[in-house]
PDB file of C-alpha atoms in Angstrom:
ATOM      1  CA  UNK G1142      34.995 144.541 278.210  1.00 50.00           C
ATOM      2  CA  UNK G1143      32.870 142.226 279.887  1.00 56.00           C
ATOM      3  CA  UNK G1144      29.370 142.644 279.981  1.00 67.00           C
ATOM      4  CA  UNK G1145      27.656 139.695 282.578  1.00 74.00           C
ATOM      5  CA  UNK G1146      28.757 138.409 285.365  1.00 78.00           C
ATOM      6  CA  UNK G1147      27.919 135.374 286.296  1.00 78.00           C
ATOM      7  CA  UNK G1148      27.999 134.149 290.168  1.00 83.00           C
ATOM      8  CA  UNK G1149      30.612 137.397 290.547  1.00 82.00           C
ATOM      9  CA  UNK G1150      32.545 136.150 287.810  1.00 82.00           C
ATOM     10  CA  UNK G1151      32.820 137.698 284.376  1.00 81.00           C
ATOM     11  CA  UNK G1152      31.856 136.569 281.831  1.00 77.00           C
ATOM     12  CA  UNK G1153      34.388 136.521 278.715  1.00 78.00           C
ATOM     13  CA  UNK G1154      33.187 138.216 275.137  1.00 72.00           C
ATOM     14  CA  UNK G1155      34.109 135.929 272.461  1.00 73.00           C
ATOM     15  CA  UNK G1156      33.657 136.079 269.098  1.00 74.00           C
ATOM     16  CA  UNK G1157      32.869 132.440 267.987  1.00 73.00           C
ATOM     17  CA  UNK G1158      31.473 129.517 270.728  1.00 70.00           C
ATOM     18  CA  UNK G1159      30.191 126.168 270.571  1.00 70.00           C
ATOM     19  CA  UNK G1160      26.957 125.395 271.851  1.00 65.00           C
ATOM     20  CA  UNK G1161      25.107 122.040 271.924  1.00 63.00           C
ATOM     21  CA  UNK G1162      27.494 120.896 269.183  1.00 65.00           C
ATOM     22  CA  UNK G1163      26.988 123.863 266.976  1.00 67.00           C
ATOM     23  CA  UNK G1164      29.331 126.858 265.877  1.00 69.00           C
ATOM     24  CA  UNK G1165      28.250 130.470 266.660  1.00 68.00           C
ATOM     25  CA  UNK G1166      29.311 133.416 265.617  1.00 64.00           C
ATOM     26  CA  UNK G1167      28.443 136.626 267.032  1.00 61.00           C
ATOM     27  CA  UNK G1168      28.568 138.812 263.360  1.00 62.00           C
ATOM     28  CA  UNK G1169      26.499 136.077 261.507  1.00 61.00           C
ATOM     29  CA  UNK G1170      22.667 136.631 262.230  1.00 59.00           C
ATOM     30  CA  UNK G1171      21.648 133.172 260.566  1.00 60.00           C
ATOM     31  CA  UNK G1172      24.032 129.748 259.807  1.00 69.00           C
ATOM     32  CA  UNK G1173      27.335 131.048 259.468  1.00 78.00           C
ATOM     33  CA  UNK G1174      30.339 129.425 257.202  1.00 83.00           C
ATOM     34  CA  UNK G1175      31.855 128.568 260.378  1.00 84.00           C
ATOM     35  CA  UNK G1176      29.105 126.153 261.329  1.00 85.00           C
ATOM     36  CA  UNK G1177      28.896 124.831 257.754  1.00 89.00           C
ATOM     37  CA  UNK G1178      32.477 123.969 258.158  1.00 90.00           C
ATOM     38  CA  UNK G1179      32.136 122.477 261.258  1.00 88.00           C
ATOM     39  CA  UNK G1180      29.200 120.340 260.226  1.00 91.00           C
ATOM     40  CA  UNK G1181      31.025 119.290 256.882  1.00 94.00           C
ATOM     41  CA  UNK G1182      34.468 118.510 258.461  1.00 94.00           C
ATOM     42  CA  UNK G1183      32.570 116.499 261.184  1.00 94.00           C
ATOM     43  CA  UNK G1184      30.945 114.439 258.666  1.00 96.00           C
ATOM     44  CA  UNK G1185      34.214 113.855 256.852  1.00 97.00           C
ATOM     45  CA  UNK G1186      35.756 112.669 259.845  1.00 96.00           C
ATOM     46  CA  UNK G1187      33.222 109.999 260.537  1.00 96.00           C
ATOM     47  CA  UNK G1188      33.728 109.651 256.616  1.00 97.00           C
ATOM     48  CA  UNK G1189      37.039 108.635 256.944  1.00 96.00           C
ATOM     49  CA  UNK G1190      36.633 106.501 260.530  1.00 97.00           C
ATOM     50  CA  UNK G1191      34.056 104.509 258.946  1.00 96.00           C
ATOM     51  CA  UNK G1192      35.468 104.492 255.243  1.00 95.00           C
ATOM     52  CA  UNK G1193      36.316 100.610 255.130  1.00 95.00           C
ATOM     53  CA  UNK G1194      33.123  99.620 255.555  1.00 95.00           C
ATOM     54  CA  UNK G1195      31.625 101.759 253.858  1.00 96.00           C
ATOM     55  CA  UNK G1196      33.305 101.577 250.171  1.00 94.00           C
ATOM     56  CA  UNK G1197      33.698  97.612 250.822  1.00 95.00           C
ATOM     57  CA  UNK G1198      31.940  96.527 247.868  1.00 94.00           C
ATOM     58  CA  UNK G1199      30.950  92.700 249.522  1.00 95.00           C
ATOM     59  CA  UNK G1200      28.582  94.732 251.665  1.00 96.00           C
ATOM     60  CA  UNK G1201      25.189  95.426 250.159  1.00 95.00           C
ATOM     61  CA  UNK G1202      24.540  99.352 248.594  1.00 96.00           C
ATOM     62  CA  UNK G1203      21.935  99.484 251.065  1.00 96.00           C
ATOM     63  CA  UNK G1204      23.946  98.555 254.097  1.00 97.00           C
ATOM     64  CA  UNK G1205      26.429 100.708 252.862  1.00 97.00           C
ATOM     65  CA  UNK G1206      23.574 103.501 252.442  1.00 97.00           C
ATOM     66  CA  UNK G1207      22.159 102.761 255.867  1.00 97.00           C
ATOM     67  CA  UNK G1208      25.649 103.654 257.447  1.00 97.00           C
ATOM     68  CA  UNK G1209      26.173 106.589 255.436  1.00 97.00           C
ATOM     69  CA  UNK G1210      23.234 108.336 256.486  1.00 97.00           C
ATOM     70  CA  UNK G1211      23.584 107.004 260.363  1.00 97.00           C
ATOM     71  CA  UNK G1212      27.234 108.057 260.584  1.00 96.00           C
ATOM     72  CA  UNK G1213      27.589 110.856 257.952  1.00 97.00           C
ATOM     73  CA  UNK G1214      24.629 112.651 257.201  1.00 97.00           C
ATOM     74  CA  UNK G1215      23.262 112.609 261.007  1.00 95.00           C
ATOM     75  CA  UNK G1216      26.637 115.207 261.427  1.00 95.00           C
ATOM     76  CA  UNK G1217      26.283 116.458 258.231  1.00 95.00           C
ATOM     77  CA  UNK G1218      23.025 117.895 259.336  1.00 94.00           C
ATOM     78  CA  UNK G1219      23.150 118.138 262.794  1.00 91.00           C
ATOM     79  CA  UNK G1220      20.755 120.752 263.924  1.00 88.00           C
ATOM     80  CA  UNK G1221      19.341 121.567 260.660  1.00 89.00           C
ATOM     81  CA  UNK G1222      15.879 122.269 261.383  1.00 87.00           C
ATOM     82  CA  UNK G1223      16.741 125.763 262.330  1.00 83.00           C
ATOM     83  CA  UNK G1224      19.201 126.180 259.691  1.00 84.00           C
ATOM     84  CA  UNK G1225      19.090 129.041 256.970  1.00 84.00           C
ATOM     85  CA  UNK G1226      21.293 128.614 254.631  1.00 86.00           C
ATOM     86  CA  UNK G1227      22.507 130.643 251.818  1.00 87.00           C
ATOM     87  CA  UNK G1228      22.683 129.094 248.385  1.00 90.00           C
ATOM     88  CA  UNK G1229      26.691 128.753 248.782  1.00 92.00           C
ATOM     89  CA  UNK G1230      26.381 127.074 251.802  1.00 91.00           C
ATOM     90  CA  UNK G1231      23.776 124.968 250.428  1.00 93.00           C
ATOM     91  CA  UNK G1232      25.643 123.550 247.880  1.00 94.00           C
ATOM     92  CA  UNK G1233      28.874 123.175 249.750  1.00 95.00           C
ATOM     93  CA  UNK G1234      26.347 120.734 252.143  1.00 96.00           C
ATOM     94  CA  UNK G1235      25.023 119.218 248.916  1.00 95.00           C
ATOM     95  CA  UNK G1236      28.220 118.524 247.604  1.00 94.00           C
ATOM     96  CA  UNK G1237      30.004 117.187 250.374  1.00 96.00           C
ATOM     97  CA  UNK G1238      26.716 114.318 250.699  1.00 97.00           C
ATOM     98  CA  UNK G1239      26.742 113.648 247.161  1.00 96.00           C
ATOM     99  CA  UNK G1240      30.982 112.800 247.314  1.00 95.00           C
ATOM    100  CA  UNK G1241      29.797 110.471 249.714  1.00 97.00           C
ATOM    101  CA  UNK G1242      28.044 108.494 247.745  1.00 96.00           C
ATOM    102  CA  UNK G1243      30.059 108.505 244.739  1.00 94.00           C
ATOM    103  CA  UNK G1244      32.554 106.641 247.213  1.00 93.00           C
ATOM    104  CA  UNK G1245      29.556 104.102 247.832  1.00 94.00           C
ATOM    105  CA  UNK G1246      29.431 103.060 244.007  1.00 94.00           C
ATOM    106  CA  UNK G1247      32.408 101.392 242.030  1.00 90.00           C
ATOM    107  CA  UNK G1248      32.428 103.971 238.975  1.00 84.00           C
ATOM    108  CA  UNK G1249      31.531 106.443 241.318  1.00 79.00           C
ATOM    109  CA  UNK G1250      34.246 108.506 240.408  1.00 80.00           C
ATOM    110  CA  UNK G1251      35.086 107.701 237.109  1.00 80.00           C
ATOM    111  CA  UNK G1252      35.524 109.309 233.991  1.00 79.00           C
ATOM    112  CA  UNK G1253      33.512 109.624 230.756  1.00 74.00           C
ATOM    113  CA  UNK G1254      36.891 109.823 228.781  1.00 73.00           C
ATOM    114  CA  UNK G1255      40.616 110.035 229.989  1.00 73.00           C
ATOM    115  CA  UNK G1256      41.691 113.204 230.492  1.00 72.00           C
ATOM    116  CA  UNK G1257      38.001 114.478 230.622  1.00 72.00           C
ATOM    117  CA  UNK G1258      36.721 116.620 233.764  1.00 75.00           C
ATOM    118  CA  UNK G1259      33.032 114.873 232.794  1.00 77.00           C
ATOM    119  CA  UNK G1260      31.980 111.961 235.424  1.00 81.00           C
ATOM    120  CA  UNK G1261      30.111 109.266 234.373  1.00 86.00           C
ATOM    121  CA  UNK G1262      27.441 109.458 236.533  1.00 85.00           C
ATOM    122  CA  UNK G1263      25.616 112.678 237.012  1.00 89.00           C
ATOM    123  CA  UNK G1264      24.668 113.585 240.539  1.00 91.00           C
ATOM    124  CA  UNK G1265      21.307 112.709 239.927  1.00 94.00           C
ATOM    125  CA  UNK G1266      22.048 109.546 238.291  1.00 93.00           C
ATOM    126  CA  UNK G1267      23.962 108.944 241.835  1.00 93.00           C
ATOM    127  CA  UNK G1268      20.773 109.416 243.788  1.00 95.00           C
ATOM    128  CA  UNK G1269      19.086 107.536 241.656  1.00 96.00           C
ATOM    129  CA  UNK G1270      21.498 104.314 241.887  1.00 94.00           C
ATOM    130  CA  UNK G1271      21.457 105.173 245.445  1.00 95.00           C
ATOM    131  CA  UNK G1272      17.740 105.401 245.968  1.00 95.00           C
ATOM    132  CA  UNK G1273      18.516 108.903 248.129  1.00 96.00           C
ATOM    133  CA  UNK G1274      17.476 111.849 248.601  1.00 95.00           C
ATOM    134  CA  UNK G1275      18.803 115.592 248.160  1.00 94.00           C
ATOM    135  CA  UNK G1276      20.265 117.303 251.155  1.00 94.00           C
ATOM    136  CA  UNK G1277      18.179 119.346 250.472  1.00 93.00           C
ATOM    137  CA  UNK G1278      14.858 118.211 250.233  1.00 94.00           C
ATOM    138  CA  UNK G1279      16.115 115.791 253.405  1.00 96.00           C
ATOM    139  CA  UNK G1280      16.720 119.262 254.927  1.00 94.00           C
ATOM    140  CA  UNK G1281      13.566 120.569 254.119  1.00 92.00           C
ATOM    141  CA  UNK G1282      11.594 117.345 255.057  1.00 94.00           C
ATOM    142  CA  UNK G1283      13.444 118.366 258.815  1.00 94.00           C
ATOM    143  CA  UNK G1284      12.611 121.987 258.680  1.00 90.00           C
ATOM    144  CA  UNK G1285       8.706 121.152 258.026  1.00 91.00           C
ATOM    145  CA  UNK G1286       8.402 118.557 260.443  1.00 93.00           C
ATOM    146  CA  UNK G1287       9.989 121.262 263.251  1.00 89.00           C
ATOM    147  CA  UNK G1288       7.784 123.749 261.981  1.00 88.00           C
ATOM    148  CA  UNK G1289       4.803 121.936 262.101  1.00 89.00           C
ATOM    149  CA  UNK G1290       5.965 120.828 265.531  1.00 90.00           C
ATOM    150  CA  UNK G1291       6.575 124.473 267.264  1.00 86.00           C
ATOM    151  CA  UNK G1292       3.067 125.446 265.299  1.00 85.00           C
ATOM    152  CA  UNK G1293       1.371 122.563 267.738  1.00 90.00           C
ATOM    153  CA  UNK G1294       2.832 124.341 270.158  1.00 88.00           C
ATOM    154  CA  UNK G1295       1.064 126.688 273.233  1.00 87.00           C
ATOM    155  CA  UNK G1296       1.301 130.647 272.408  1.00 82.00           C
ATOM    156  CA  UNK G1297       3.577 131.594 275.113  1.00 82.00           C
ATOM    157  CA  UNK G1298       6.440 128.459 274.348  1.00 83.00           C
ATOM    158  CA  UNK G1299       9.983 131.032 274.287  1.00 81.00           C
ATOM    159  CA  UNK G1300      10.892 128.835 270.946  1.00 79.00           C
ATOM    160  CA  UNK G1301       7.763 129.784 269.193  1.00 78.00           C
ATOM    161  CA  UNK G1302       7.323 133.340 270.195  1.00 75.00           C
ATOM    162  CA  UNK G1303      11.061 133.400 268.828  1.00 73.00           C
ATOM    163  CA  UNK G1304       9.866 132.109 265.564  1.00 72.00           C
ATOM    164  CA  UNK G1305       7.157 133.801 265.282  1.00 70.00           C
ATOM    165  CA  UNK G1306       8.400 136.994 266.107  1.00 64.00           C
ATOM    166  CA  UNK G1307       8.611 140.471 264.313  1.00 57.00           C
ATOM    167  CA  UNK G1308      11.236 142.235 265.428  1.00 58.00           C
ATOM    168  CA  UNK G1309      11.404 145.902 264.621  1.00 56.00           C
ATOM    169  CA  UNK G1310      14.975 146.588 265.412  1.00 57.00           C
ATOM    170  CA  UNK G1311      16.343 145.079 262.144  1.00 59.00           C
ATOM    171  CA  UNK G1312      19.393 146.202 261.138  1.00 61.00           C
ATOM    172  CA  UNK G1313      20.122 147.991 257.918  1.00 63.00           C
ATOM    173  CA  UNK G1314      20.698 146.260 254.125  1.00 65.00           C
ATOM    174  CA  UNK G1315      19.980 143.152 252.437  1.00 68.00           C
ATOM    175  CA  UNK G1316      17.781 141.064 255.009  1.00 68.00           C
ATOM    176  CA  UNK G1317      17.265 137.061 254.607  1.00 66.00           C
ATOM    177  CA  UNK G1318      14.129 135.686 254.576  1.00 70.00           C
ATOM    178  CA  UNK G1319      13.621 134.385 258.087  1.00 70.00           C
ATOM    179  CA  UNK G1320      13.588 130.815 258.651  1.00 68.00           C
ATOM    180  CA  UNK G1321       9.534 130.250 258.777  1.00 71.00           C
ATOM    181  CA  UNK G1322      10.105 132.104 255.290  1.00 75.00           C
ATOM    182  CA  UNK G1323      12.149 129.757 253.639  1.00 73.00           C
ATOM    183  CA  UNK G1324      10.536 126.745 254.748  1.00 73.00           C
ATOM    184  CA  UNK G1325       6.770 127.988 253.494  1.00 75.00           C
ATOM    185  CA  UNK G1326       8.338 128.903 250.489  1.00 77.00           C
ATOM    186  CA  UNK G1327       9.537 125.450 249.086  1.00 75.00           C
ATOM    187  CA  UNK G1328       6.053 124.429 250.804  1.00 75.00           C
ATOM    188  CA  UNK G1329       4.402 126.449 248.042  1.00 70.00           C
TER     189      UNK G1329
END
């Protein structure tokens, strides 16, 4: 049934929307698979649109990087600073960036042996050659920098009592750490 109306019209109960660019789902309290989908198909899209460029090897690594992160990782991310993600999730975001730049480097994808699952390059030898970051610490770099901003901010802002809020109707079983949580955390 509907619940609100809206200028006399009802308003429809959905299970999943889009809002500002991001997927919500109505039975997933924090970021939901459905967003991490969205964000990593996005990204793969550009991926692909922008893939000529991008693994043309006359165009300096840095270019190449410069792109990457404009084009790619900007979706990739999109709206991380609230995000709280599970470790899963985390790694599927993690592992989507890192593909990305194997693609960027000529024995990106190659093996240590024939018919040997073993790369040659690690993933952290790929930052390395890169000179990038984790997802995650760029993640967490975006998380501090919007925490520190809503802390800055007056007492009665809606997006900071929201933060800073303890709700006592919690629901029952395993509870996340909220997102304040998991950002002082890696702080500390």
């Amino acid at each position: 049934t509907d619940l609100i109306k809206l200028k006399g019209q009802a308003v429809e109960n959905v299970k999943t929307f889009t809002y500002l660019g991001s997927k919500i789902a109505y039975n997933e309290s924090s970021t939901g698979d459905k967003e991490v989908d969205l964000r990593c198909n996005s990204a793969q899209g550009a991926y692909n649109k922008y893939r000529s460029k991008l693994v043309n090897f006359k165009i300096n690594l840095e270019t190449r990087i410069l792109l990457l992160n404009a084009l790619c990782r900007s979706r990739l991310c999109y709206g991380a600073q609230i995000w709280n993600l599970s470790k899963a999730q985390s790694n599927r975001i993690n592992s989507q960036y890192i593909r990305f730049l194997r693609g960027l480097l000529p024995d990106g994808f190659k093996r240590k042996r024939h018919n040997d699952f073993a790369l040659k390059l690690t993933n952290n030898q790929v930052l390395k050659i890169c000179g990038c970051e984790t997802i995650d610490d760029y993640i967490h770099r975006l998380q501090t920098r919007y925490l520190a901003h809503l802390a800055r901010q007056p007492n009665k802002t809606m997006s900071k009592q929201l933060l800073f809020n303890i709700d006592e109707n919690k629901k029952a079983g395993k509870t996340l750490p909220t997102f304040e949580e998991q950002v002082i955390k890696r702080i500390y």
